Short mmCIF file of C-alpha atoms in Angstrom, two decimals:
data_model
loop_
_atom_site.label_atom_id
_atom_site.label_comp_id
_atom_site.label_asym_id
_atom_site.label_seq_id
_atom_site.Cartn_x
_atom_site.Cartn_y
_atom_site.Cartn_z
CA MET A 55 5.92 13.51 -15.62
CA GLU A 56 3.03 13.73 -17.93
CA ASN A 57 -0.11 11.67 -16.98
CA MET A 58 0.99 11.11 -13.56
CA LEU A 59 -1.22 8.99 -11.40
CA SER A 60 -2.09 9.50 -7.63
CA VAL A 61 -3.43 7.51 -4.82
CA LEU A 62 -6.03 9.10 -2.47
CA PHE A 63 -6.82 7.25 0.68
CA MET A 64 -10.25 7.53 2.22
CA GLN A 65 -11.41 7.59 5.83
CA ASN A 66 -9.34 5.04 8.07
CA GLN A 67 -7.70 4.24 11.24
CA ILE A 68 -4.27 4.16 10.18
CA ASP A 69 -1.99 6.84 11.62
CA GLN A 70 0.31 6.82 8.67
CA LEU A 71 -2.45 7.43 6.02
CA LYS A 72 -4.41 10.60 6.70
CA ALA A 73 -7.88 10.54 5.07
CA PHE A 74 -8.50 12.17 1.82
CA HIS A 75 -4.65 12.72 1.54
CA LYS A 76 -3.65 12.51 -2.19
CA MET A 77 0.04 11.18 -2.78
CA PRO A 78 1.98 10.32 -5.78
CA VAL A 79 1.99 6.35 -6.70
CA GLY A 80 5.45 6.16 -5.62
CA GLU A 81 5.12 7.70 -2.25
CA ALA A 82 1.81 5.65 -1.81
CA CYS A 83 3.94 2.37 -2.36
CA GLU A 84 6.49 3.45 -0.13
CA VAL A 85 4.14 4.20 2.70
CA THR A 86 1.86 1.22 2.18
CA SER A 87 4.95 -1.07 1.95
CA GLN A 88 6.13 0.14 5.38
CA ILE A 89 2.70 -0.30 6.99
CA GLU A 90 2.25 -3.95 5.59
CA LYS A 91 5.63 -4.85 7.03
CA GLU A 92 4.84 -3.24 10.40
CA TYR A 93 1.42 -4.93 10.51
CA GLN A 94 2.78 -8.31 9.88
CA GLU A 95 5.40 -7.81 12.36
CA LYS A 96 2.97 -6.78 14.91
CA GLN A 97 0.18 -9.43 13.80
CA LYS A 98 -2.30 -6.53 13.21
CA LYS A 99 -4.92 -6.32 10.53
CA ALA A 100 -6.69 -3.29 8.90
CA LYS A 101 -7.89 -2.17 5.49
CA VAL A 102 -8.34 1.04 3.78
CA ASP A 103 -10.45 2.29 0.71
CA PHE A 104 -8.51 4.07 -1.83
CA VAL A 105 -8.99 5.46 -5.41
CA VAL A 106 -6.32 6.25 -8.28
CA LEU A 107 -6.77 9.41 -9.81
CA ASP A 108 -4.99 11.25 -12.80
CA ASN A 109 -3.92 14.84 -13.12
CA ASP A 110 -7.21 15.95 -14.03
CA GLY A 111 -8.94 13.96 -11.06
CA VAL A 112 -10.62 11.54 -13.11
CA GLU A 113 -11.17 8.43 -10.96
CA PHE A 114 -9.24 5.52 -12.86
CA TYR A 115 -9.63 2.71 -10.25
CA ARG A 116 -11.18 2.12 -6.88
CA GLY A 117 -10.38 -0.68 -4.27
CA VAL A 118 -9.98 -1.78 -0.71
CA LEU A 119 -6.31 -2.40 0.48
CA PRO A 120 -5.80 -4.94 3.33
CA PHE A 121 -2.74 -4.78 5.53
CA GLY A 122 -1.31 -7.49 7.69
CA LEU A 123 -2.65 -10.43 5.52
CA GLY A 124 0.68 -10.87 3.42
CA ALA A 125 -1.60 -10.56 0.24
CA ALA A 126 0.30 -7.79 -1.46
CA SER A 127 3.43 -5.92 -0.60
CA HIS A 128 2.04 -2.42 -1.28
CA VAL A 129 -0.75 -0.70 -3.03
CA VAL A 130 0.29 -1.36 -6.82
CA ASP A 131 1.19 -4.80 -6.00
CA HIS A 132 -2.39 -5.20 -4.74
CA ILE A 133 -3.96 -3.62 -7.91
CA CYS A 134 -1.94 -5.83 -10.16
CA LYS A 135 -2.85 -8.96 -8.47
CA THR A 136 -6.43 -7.97 -8.52
CA LEU A 137 -6.65 -7.06 -12.05
CA THR A 138 -4.72 -9.71 -13.71
CA SER A 139 -7.29 -12.08 -12.32
CA VAL A 140 -9.93 -10.51 -14.31
CA LYS A 141 -10.70 -11.77 -17.74
CA MET A 142 -11.53 -9.22 -20.59
CA ASN A 143 -11.72 -9.08 -24.15
CA ASP A 144 -8.69 -7.80 -26.29
CA GLN A 145 -9.48 -4.20 -26.35
CA GLN A 146 -10.11 -4.21 -22.60
CA GLU A 147 -7.06 -6.14 -21.96
CA ALA A 148 -5.07 -3.44 -23.79
CA ARG A 149 -6.45 -0.66 -21.75
CA LYS A 150 -5.74 -2.50 -18.67
CA ARG A 151 -2.10 -2.96 -19.74
CA ILE A 152 -1.66 0.71 -20.38
CA PHE A 153 -2.97 1.59 -16.78
CA LEU A 154 -0.82 -1.14 -15.27
CA GLU A 155 2.07 0.25 -17.30
CA ARG A 156 1.48 3.83 -16.02
CA LEU A 157 1.56 2.43 -12.47
CA ASN A 158 4.56 0.43 -13.07
CA GLU A 159 6.44 3.59 -14.22
CA GLN A 160 6.04 5.13 -10.74
CA ILE A 161 6.98 2.48 -8.52
CA PRO A 162 10.23 2.83 -6.61
CA ASP A 163 13.08 0.48 -8.12
CA HIS A 164 13.65 -1.20 -4.67
CA LEU A 165 9.85 -2.19 -4.50
CA ARG A 166 9.73 -3.74 -7.84
CA GLN A 167 9.33 -7.73 -7.21
CA SER A 168 9.15 -10.65 -9.33
CA ASP A 169 5.98 -11.81 -7.59
CA GLY A 170 4.46 -8.45 -7.38
CA LEU A 171 3.79 -7.03 -10.77
CA SER A 172 2.53 -9.91 -12.72
CA ILE A 173 2.55 -7.86 -15.99
CA SER A 174 6.02 -6.58 -16.82
CA ARG A 175 6.66 -3.45 -18.69
CA GLU A 176 8.13 -5.37 -21.62
CA HIS A 177 5.20 -7.70 -21.81
CA ILE A 178 2.77 -4.59 -21.65
CA LEU A 179 4.74 -2.67 -24.56
CA THR A 180 4.52 -5.68 -27.01
CA ASN A 181 0.67 -6.00 -26.59
CA ILE A 182 -0.54 -2.52 -27.16
CA PRO A 183 -0.93 -0.38 -30.42
CA SER A 184 2.28 1.37 -31.17
CA SER A 185 0.65 4.57 -32.41
CA ALA A 186 0.90 7.43 -30.24
CA HIS A 187 -2.39 8.78 -31.18
CA HIS A 188 -3.95 5.38 -30.64
CA ARG A 189 -2.46 5.20 -27.20
CA LYS A 190 -3.86 8.58 -26.40
CA TRP A 191 -7.22 7.76 -27.60
CA MET A 192 -7.14 4.77 -25.38
CA VAL A 193 -6.08 6.42 -22.06
CA GLY A 194 -8.49 9.48 -22.58
CA GLY A 195 -11.47 10.32 -20.54
CA GLY A 196 -15.17 9.25 -21.09
CA ILE A 197 -16.09 5.64 -21.47
CA LEU A 198 -12.51 4.66 -22.03
CA ALA A 199 -11.44 5.76 -18.61
CA LEU A 200 -14.57 4.22 -17.15
CA LEU A 201 -13.25 0.80 -18.37
CA ILE A 202 -10.44 1.21 -15.98
CA LEU A 203 -12.35 2.14 -12.79
CA SER A 204 -12.42 -1.18 -11.00
CA ALA A 205 -12.16 -4.82 -11.10
CA THR A 206 -15.94 -4.76 -11.03
CA SER A 207 -16.39 -2.68 -13.71
CA PHE A 208 -13.99 -4.81 -15.90
CA SER A 209 -15.94 -7.96 -14.86
CA THR A 210 -19.33 -6.26 -15.59
CA VAL A 211 -18.26 -5.04 -19.01
CA ALA A 212 -16.39 -8.24 -20.02
CA THR A 213 -19.18 -10.48 -19.27
CA SER A 214 -22.13 -8.71 -20.61
CA HIS A 215 -24.05 -10.51 -23.40
CA ASN A 216 -26.04 -7.60 -24.38
CA ARG A 217 -23.59 -4.96 -26.02
CA ALA A 218 -26.32 -2.20 -26.52
CA GLU A 219 -27.19 -2.52 -22.84
CA THR A 220 -23.47 -2.27 -21.87
CA ILE A 221 -22.99 0.73 -23.97
CA GLN A 222 -26.07 2.39 -22.50
CA ASP A 223 -24.88 1.48 -18.87
CA LEU A 224 -21.41 3.06 -19.53
CA GLN A 225 -22.94 6.25 -21.02
CA LYS A 226 -25.00 6.75 -17.87
CA GLN A 227 -21.90 6.05 -15.84
CA VAL A 228 -19.82 8.51 -17.73
CA LYS A 229 -22.53 11.24 -17.22
CA LEU A 230 -22.18 10.37 -13.47
CA GLU A 231 -18.39 10.51 -13.61
CA GLN A 232 -18.50 13.77 -15.23
CA GLN A 233 -20.67 15.01 -12.24
CA ILE A 234 -18.10 13.81 -9.68
CA THR A 235 -14.96 14.85 -11.41
CA GLY A 236 -13.12 17.23 -9.02
CA ILE A 237 -15.09 16.53 -6.03
CA TYR A 238 -12.12 14.92 -4.19
CA GLU A 239 -9.91 17.75 -5.42
CA ASP A 240 -12.42 20.44 -4.02
CA ALA A 241 -12.42 18.54 -0.69
CA LEU A 242 -8.35 18.35 -0.60
CA LEU A 243 -8.13 22.03 -1.52
CA GLY A 244 -10.72 23.05 1.23
CA GLU A 245 -13.52 23.87 -1.04
CA GLN A 246 -15.87 22.12 0.95
CA GLU A 247 -18.99 23.91 -0.14
CA ASP A 248 -18.33 23.15 -3.85
CA ALA A 249 -17.71 19.46 -3.06
CA LEU A 250 -20.92 19.44 -0.89
CA GLN A 251 -22.86 21.15 -3.81
CA LYS A 252 -21.64 18.58 -6.45
CA LEU A 253 -22.27 15.58 -4.12
CA SER A 254 -25.89 16.58 -3.22
CA SER A 255 -26.60 16.99 -6.75
CA ILE A 256 -25.94 13.15 -7.35
CA PRO A 257 -28.80 10.88 -6.41
CA LYS A 258 -28.28 9.13 -3.12
CA GLU A 259 -28.75 5.54 -4.90
CA ASN A 260 -26.00 6.62 -7.54
CA LEU A 261 -23.31 7.40 -4.88
CA THR A 262 -20.77 4.76 -4.48
CA LYS A 263 -19.36 3.79 -1.01
CA GLU A 264 -16.37 5.96 -1.52
CA GLN A 265 -18.47 8.98 -2.42
CA LYS A 266 -20.70 8.52 0.34
CA GLY A 267 -17.82 8.35 2.76
CA VAL A 268 -16.44 11.75 1.35
CA TYR A 269 -19.87 13.17 1.67
CA THR A 270 -20.49 11.86 5.04
CA SER A 271 -17.20 13.18 6.19
CA LEU A 272 -17.75 16.71 4.77
CA LEU A 273 -21.40 16.95 6.41
CA ILE A 274 -19.44 15.83 9.81
CA GLY A 275 -16.99 18.80 9.30
CA GLN A 276 -20.22 20.96 8.71
CA LYS A 277 -21.66 19.55 11.91
CA ASN A 278 -24.61 18.49 9.88
CA TYR A 279 -25.18 15.13 11.65
CA LYS A 280 -28.81 14.90 10.69
CA LYS A 281 -28.05 14.97 7.01
CA ALA A 282 -24.99 12.74 7.52
CA VAL A 283 -27.25 10.13 9.36
CA GLU A 284 -29.91 10.24 6.51
CA LEU A 285 -27.16 9.55 4.14
CA GLN A 286 -26.04 6.54 5.82
CA ASP A 287 -29.63 5.10 5.46
CA ASN A 288 -30.48 6.39 9.12
CA HIS A 289 -27.72 4.11 10.61
CA PRO A 290 -26.02 6.57 13.25
CA GLN A 291 -23.43 4.03 14.31
CA VAL A 292 -21.82 4.43 10.93
CA VAL A 293 -21.66 8.18 11.36
CA GLU A 294 -20.33 7.71 15.08
CA ASN A 295 -17.62 5.43 13.79
CA MET A 296 -16.37 8.04 11.42
CA ILE A 297 -16.41 10.74 14.17
CA ALA A 298 -14.71 8.23 16.61
CA GLN A 299 -11.83 7.60 14.09
CA LYS A 300 -11.18 11.21 13.77
CA GLU A 301 -10.84 11.52 17.71
CA ASP A 302 -12.63 14.79 17.71
CA ILE A 303 -14.00 14.58 21.24
CA GLY A 304 -16.11 17.60 20.85
CA ALA A 305 -17.89 16.34 17.68
CA LEU A 306 -18.26 12.96 19.45
CA LYS A 307 -20.02 14.52 22.31
CA ALA A 308 -22.39 16.66 20.35
CA PHE A 309 -23.17 13.68 17.96
CA GLN A 310 -23.94 11.60 21.01
CA GLN A 311 -26.34 14.14 22.43
CA SER A 312 -28.18 14.09 19.06
CA PHE A 313 -27.97 10.56 18.32
CA PRO A 314 -26.92 8.37 21.33
CA THR A 315 -25.83 5.03 20.57
CA PRO A 316 -24.25 2.34 22.76
CA ASN A 317 -21.02 2.78 20.55
CA GLY A 318 -20.96 6.22 21.27
CA ALA A 319 -21.33 5.96 24.90
CA PHE A 320 -18.48 3.62 24.82
CA ASP A 321 -16.18 5.75 22.69
CA LEU A 322 -16.92 8.72 24.64
CA ALA A 323 -16.32 7.26 28.09
CA TYR A 324 -12.88 6.03 26.90
CA HIS A 325 -11.81 9.47 25.72
CA GLU A 326 -13.13 11.02 28.96
CA GLN A 327 -11.33 8.23 30.88
CA ARG A 328 -14.44 7.04 32.62
CA TRP A 329 -13.19 3.49 32.71
CA GLU A 330 -15.83 1.89 34.88
CA GLU A 331 -18.59 3.24 32.73
CA MET A 332 -16.99 2.26 29.64
CA VAL A 333 -16.25 -1.46 30.40
CA LYS A 334 -19.77 -1.86 31.67
CA GLN A 335 -21.35 -0.21 28.45
CA PRO A 336 -23.77 -2.85 27.08
CA GLY A 337 -24.89 -3.39 23.40
CA VAL A 338 -21.31 -2.17 21.96
CA GLU A 339 -20.58 -3.31 18.29
CA MET A 340 -17.04 -4.66 19.25
CA THR A 341 -14.23 -4.10 16.60
CA ASP A 342 -10.58 -4.90 17.04
CA LYS A 343 -10.12 -1.20 18.21
CA ARG A 344 -12.75 -1.46 20.79
CA TYR A 345 -11.34 -4.68 22.17
CA GLU A 346 -7.96 -3.05 22.51
CA MET A 347 -9.87 0.16 24.21
CA LYS A 348 -11.60 -2.09 26.52
CA ALA A 349 -8.50 -4.03 27.44
CA TYR A 350 -6.70 -0.68 28.18
CA GLY A 351 -9.58 0.29 30.41
CA TYR A 352 -9.46 -2.62 32.46
CA LEU A 353 -5.65 -2.31 33.10
CA LYS A 354 -6.60 1.46 34.16
CA LEU A 355 -8.95 -0.35 36.65
CA ASP A 356 -6.17 -2.68 37.59
CA LYS A 357 -7.99 -5.87 36.49
CA VAL A 358 -5.30 -7.63 34.58
CA LYS A 359 -7.28 -10.89 34.28
CA GLU A 360 -10.17 -8.92 32.30
CA ALA A 361 -7.56 -7.03 30.27
CA LYS A 362 -6.13 -10.45 29.10
CA GLU A 363 -9.61 -11.72 28.20
CA GLU A 364 -10.47 -8.75 26.13
CA ALA A 365 -6.83 -8.92 24.43
CA ALA A 366 -7.46 -12.51 23.37
CA HIS A 367 -10.20 -11.39 21.03
CA ILE A 368 -7.54 -9.90 18.79
CA LYS A 369 -3.98 -10.47 17.69
CA ASN A 370 -2.29 -7.15 19.02
CA GLN A 371 1.36 -7.76 19.99
CA GLU A 372 1.82 -4.19 21.26
CA LEU A 373 -1.30 -4.47 23.50
CA ASN A 374 -0.15 -8.02 24.90
CA GLN A 375 3.23 -6.34 25.80
CA LYS A 376 1.50 -3.46 27.65
CA ILE A 377 -0.26 -6.07 29.84
CA GLU A 378 2.45 -8.13 30.37
CA THR A 379 4.69 -5.04 31.46
CA TYR A 380 2.05 -4.07 33.65
CA GLU A 381 1.57 -7.40 35.33
CA GLN A 382 5.23 -7.76 35.90
CA THR A 383 5.50 -4.22 37.20
CA LYS A 384 2.56 -4.91 39.68
CA LYS A 385 4.16 -8.00 41.04
CA GLU A 386 7.42 -6.01 41.71
CA LEU A 387 5.58 -3.37 43.01
CA GLU A 388 4.05 -5.38 45.64
CA GLU A 389 7.37 -6.92 46.49
CA THR A 390 8.79 -3.55 46.95
CA LYS A 391 5.95 -2.46 49.25
CA LYS A 392 6.50 -5.66 51.15
CA GLN A 393 10.11 -4.82 51.73
CA VAL A 394 9.42 -1.16 52.73
CA GLU A 395 6.84 -2.59 55.37
CA GLU A 396 9.47 -5.04 56.63
CA GLU A 397 12.07 -2.31 56.91
CA ASN A 398 9.87 -0.07 58.87
CA LYS A 399 9.07 -2.76 61.39
CA LYS A 400 12.65 -3.10 62.34
CA ASP A 401 13.98 -1.42 65.49
CA GLN A 402 17.19 -0.39 63.67
CA LYS A 403 15.88 1.20 60.41
CA ASP A 404 18.13 1.44 57.44
CA GLU A 405 16.95 4.89 56.31
CA LYS A 406 19.16 4.84 53.06
CA LYS A 407 17.49 1.45 52.22
CA ILE A 408 13.91 2.73 53.08
CA LYS A 409 14.50 5.74 50.82
CA SER A 410 15.92 3.56 47.98
CA LEU A 411 12.92 1.45 48.07
CA ALA A 412 10.50 4.49 48.23
CA ASP A 413 12.17 5.71 45.02
CA GLN A 414 11.84 2.26 43.57
CA GLN A 415 8.15 2.12 44.50
CA LYS A 416 7.62 5.51 42.87
CA LYS A 417 9.13 4.62 39.54
CA GLN A 418 7.10 1.19 39.42
CA GLU A 419 4.02 3.34 39.96
CA GLU A 420 4.84 5.48 37.30
CA VAL A 421 5.49 2.76 34.94
CA MET A 422 1.93 1.32 35.62
CA LYS A 423 0.37 4.58 35.54
CA ASN A 424 1.81 5.48 31.95
CA ILE A 425 0.98 2.16 30.26
#
């Protein structure tokens, strides 16, 4: 299909979404719909940065998609609900409707909802120019494409009282967008050197959050940790978080040696299964993930009470189930050991029963070990 749009998900901690993996809008709707349902069922919360690109790699929209809140059923539903709440002038509304129409065309039929896309295809088509040439002019590159970059861009353009200033700002933004066009494509195709060269040519203060994320990730891949930390305003914990998300233990260890942080010490101890050291690490910036890690560490140390205390900080049904299973199995194991001890004290030992209890004990110990 001509003018197909794609969604590129940025660095994240969600297994189903590979960082910097570009997928068609339809597939992105399917995947994000499944994640949203799963996170609501498990009472989990997360968010992921994303951008919408066209075939030429031009960025049309950027945003942050939350999961587990019930705010949107999938990524396009989120975009529509966000953009329809932003007021614009007639020209900008037409551009917005064309963008939403293009998204609407690519949504799988079974995911279309009356409460999802708040602008229907019929409504869109009756409010845009009928000329194909006019339509092409409106969805082309340059300043016109920039007007569909984000809700922030819409709001800024729509509320500006100084038209000359607005046009000047847009022209600057066009120049910047021309510089970064293709950066995401280069990164996806493995052309890291090209992507790094393009990103390094952009002044640091002009980089968006997403561009900084891509740049930092590429620098991490090159093991240029010093430059990555400088890019993140000399906050090593930001870079460490990105490395930890990738679960690259070698990189995590190398970074911790050069830029030691409490977060790094905690994450590294977890991956190396140094449970006692991990749970005692001071000064850690706790996140939902780290609360989960700490609770798990306490289970491995056979400290159920402490594990429950850590788990209480977050809503994680899967974690709570693990703790419950561990606690129940521990009680059953203690009862089995007691029965074995009693059988061994008898003058007339029932060897068959003792063997059965020993097998049962072994299974219970394996359950606890594998939690």
